[in-house]
PDB file of C-alpha atoms in Angstrom:
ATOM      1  CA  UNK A  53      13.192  87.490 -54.316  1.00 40.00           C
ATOM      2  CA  UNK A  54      10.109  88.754 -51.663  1.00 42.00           C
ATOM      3  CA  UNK A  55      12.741  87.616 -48.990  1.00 49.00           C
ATOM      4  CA  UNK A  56      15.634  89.791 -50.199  1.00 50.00           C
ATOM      5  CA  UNK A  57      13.546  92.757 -50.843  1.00 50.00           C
ATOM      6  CA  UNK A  58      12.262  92.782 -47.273  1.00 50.00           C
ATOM      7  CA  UNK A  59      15.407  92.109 -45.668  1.00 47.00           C
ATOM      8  CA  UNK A  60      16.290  95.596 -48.126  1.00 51.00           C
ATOM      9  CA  UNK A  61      13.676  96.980 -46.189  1.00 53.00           C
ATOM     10  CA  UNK A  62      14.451  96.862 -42.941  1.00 70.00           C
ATOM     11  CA  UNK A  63      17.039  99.070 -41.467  1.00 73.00           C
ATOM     12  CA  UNK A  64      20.365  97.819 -40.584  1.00 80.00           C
ATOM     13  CA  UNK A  65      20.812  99.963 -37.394  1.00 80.00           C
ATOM     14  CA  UNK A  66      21.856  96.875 -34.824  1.00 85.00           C
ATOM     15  CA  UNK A  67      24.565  96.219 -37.047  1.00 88.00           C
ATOM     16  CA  UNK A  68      26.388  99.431 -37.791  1.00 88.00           C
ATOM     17  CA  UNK A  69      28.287  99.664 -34.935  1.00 87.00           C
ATOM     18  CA  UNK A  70      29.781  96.370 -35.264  1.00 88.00           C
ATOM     19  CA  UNK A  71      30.385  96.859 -39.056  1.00 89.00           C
ATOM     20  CA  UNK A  72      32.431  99.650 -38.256  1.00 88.00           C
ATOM     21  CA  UNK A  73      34.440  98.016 -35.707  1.00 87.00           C
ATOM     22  CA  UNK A  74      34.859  94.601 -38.191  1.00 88.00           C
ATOM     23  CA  UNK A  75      32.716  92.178 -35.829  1.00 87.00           C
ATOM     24  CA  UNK A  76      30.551  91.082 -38.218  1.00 88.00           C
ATOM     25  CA  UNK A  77      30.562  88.113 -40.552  1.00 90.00           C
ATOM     26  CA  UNK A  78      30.793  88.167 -44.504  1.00 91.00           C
ATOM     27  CA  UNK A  79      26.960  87.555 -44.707  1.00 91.00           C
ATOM     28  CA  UNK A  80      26.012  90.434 -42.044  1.00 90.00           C
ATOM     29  CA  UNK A  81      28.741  92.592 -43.570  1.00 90.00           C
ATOM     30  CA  UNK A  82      27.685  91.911 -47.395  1.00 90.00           C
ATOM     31  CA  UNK A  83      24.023  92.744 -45.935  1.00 90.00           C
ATOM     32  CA  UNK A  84      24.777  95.864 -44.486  1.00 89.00           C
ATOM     33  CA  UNK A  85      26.386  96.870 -47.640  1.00 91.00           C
ATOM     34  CA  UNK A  86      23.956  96.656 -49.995  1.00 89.00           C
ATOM     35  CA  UNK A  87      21.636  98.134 -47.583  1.00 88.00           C
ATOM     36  CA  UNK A  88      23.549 101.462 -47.292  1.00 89.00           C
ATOM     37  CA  UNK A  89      23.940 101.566 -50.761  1.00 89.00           C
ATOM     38  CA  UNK A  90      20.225 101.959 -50.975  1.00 88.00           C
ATOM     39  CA  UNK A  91      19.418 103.806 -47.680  1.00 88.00           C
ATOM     40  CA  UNK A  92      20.468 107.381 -47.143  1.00 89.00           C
ATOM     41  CA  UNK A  93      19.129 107.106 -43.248  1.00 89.00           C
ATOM     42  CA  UNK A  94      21.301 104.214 -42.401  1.00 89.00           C
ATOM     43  CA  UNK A  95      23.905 105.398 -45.172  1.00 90.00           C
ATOM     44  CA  UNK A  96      24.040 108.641 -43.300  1.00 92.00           C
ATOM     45  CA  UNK A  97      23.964 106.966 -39.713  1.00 90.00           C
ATOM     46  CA  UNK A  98      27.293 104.864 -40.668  1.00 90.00           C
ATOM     47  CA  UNK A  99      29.246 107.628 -41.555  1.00 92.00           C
ATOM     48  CA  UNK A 100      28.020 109.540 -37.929  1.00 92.00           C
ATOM     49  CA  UNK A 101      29.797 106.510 -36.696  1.00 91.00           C
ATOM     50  CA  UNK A 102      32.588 106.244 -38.565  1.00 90.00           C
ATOM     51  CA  UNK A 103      33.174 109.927 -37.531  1.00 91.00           C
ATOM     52  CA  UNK A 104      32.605 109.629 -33.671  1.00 89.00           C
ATOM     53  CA  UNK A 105      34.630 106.606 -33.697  1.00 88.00           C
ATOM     54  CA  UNK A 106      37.349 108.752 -35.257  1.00 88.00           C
ATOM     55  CA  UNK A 107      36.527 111.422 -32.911  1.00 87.00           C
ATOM     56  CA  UNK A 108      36.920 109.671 -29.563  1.00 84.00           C
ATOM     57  CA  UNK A 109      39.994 107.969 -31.571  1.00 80.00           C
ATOM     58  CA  UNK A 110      41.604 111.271 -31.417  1.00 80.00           C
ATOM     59  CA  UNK A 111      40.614 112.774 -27.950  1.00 77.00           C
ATOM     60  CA  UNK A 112      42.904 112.891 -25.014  1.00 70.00           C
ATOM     61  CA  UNK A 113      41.681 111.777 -21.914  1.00 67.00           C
ATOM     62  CA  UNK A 114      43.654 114.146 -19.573  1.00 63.00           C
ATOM     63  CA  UNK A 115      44.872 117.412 -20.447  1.00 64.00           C
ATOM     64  CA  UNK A 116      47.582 116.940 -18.049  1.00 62.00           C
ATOM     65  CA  UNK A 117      50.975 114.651 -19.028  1.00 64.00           C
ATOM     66  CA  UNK A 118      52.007 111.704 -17.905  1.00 66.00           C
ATOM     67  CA  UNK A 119      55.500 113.875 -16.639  1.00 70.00           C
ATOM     68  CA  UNK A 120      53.398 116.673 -15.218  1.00 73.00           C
ATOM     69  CA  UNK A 121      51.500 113.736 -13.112  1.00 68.00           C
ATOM     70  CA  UNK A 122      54.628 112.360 -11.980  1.00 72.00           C
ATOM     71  CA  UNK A 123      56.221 115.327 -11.035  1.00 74.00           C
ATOM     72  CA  UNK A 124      52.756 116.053  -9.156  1.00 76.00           C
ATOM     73  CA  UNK A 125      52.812 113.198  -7.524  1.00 74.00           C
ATOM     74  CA  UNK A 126      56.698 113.177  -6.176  1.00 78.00           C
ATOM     75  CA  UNK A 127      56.223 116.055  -4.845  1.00 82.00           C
ATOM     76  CA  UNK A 128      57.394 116.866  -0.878  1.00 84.00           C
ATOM     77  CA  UNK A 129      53.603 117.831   0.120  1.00 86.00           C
ATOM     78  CA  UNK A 130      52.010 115.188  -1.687  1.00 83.00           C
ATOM     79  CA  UNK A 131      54.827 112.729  -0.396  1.00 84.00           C
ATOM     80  CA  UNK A 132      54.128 114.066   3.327  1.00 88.00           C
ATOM     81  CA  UNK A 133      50.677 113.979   3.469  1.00 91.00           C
ATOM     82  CA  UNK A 134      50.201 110.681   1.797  1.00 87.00           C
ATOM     83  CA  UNK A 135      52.646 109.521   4.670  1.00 89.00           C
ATOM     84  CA  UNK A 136      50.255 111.375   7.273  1.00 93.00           C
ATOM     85  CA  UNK A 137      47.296 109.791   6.020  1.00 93.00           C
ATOM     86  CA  UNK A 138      48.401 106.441   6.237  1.00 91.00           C
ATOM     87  CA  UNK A 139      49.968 106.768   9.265  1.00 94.00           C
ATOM     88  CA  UNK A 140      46.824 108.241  10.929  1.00 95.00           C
ATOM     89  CA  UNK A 141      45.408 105.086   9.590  1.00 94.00           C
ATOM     90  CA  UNK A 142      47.177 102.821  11.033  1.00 91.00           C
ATOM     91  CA  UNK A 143      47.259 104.441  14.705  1.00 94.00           C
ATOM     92  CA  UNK A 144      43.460 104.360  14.386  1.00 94.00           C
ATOM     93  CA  UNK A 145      43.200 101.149  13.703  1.00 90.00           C
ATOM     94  CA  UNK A 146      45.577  99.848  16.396  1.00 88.00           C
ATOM     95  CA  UNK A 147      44.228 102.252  19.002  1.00 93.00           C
ATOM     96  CA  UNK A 148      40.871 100.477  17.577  1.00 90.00           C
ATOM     97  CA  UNK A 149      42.209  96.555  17.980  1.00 84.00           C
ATOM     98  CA  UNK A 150      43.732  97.172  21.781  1.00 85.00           C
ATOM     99  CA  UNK A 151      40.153  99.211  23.037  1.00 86.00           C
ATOM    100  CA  UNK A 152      37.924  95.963  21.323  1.00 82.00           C
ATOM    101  CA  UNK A 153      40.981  93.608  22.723  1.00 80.00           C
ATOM    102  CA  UNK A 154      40.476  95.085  26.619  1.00 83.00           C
ATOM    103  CA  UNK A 155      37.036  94.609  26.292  1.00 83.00           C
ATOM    104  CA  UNK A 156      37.247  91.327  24.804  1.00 80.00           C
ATOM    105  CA  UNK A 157      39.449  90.147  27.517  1.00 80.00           C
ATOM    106  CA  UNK A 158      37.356  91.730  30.667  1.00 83.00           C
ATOM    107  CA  UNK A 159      34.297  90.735  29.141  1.00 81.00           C
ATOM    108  CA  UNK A 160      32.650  88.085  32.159  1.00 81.00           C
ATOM    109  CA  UNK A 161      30.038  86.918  30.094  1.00 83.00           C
ATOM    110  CA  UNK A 162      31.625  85.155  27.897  1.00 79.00           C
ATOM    111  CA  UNK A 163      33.213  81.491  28.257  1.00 82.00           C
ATOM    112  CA  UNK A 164      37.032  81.152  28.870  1.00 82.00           C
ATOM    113  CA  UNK A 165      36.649  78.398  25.512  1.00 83.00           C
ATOM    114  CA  UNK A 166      34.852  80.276  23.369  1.00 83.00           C
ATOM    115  CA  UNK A 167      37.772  83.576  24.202  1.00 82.00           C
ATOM    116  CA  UNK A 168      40.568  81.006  23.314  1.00 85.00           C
ATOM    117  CA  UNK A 169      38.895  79.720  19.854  1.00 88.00           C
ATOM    118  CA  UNK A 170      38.174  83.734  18.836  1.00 83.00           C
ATOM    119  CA  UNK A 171      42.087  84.384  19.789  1.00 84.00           C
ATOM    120  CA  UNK A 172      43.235  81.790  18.006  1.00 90.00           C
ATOM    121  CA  UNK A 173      41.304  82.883  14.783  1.00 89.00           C
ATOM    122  CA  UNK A 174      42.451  86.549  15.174  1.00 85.00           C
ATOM    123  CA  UNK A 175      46.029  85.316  15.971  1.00 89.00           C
ATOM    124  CA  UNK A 176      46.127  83.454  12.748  1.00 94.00           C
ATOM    125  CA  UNK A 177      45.056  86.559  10.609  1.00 91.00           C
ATOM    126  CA  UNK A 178      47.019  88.928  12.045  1.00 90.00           C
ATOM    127  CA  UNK A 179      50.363  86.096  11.661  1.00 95.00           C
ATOM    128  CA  UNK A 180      49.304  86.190   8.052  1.00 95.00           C
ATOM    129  CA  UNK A 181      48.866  89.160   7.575  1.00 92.00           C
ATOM    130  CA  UNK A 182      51.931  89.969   8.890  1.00 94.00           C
ATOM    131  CA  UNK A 183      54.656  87.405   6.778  1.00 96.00           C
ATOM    132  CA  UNK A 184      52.198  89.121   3.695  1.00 94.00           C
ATOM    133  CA  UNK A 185      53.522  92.554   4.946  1.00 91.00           C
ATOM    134  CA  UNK A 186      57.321  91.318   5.195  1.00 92.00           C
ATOM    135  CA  UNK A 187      57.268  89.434   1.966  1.00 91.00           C
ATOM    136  CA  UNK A 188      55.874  92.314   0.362  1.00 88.00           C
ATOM    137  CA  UNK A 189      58.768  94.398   1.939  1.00 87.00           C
ATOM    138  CA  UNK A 190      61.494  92.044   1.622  1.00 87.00           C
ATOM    139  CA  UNK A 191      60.473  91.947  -2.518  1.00 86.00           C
ATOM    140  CA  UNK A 192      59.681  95.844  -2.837  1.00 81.00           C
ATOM    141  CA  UNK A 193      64.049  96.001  -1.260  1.00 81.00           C
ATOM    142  CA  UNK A 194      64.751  93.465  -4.113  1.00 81.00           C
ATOM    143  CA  UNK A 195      62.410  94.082  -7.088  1.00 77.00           C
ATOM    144  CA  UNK A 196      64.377  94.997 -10.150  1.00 77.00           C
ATOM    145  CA  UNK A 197      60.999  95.971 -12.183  1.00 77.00           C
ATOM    146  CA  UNK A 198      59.881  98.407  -9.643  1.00 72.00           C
ATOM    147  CA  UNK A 199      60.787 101.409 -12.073  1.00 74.00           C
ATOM    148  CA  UNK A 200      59.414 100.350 -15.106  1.00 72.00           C
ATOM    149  CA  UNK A 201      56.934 102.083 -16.495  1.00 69.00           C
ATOM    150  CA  UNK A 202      54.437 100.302 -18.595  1.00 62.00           C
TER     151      UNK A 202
END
């Protein structure tokens, strides 16, 4: 009977959040029960709970539609610069590989070996990346779930 009445005692605030949300087992649930049937604090803390959780249920995370997005998105300016972008991108990065590939290859200092292992490894990535690139455009010709929306 002492051991009920100071489990009564103590507040059951670890366990409201997961009472509201049904994670709790019988025992934790039966305990938090009878406790805010004799607590107004934690009586009064569950229902501030129950109501944010209803709340935030109810609140819309972008004013703007998902149609208004799309249309936002398709249109010729955002199209054109997105296309700009990656372009510029890619020139950079190839303008990039040939200046560090001159240097690489004029470079004295370092051994003829040690130039062929480095080429080799580079090779390899850049054949891999490139049958990734073609698969990925061969599929994105042939995909027949590339307009669903989820």
């Amino acid at each position: 009977m002492v051991n009920e009445e100071r489990l009564m005692a103590q507040h059951v605030d670890e366990l409201l959040s997961g009472f509201v949300d049904g994670e709790l087992t019988q025992q934790q649930r039966q305990r938090v029960t009878l406790h805010c049937e004799q607590c107004d604090t934690c009586r009064q803390n569950l229902e501030d709970i129950r109501a944010l959780r209803e709340r935030i249920g109810q609140s819309k995370l972008s004013v703007t539609g998902e149609d208004k997005w799309r249309e936002t998105m398709n249109e010729p300016m955002v199209k054109n610069t997105l296309s700009l972008g990656w372009l510029l991108v890619i020139a950079g990065m190839v303008l990039l590989a040939g200046v560090v590939l001159v240097k690489f290859i004029l470079d004295p200092g370092m051994a003829l070996g040690m130039k062929l292992i480095i080429s080799a490894i580079y090779g390899g990535m850049a054949l891999l990346l490139i049958s990734v690139l073609r698969q990925r455009l061969i599929e994105r010709k042939t995909d027949k779930y590339k307009d669903v929306e989820i």
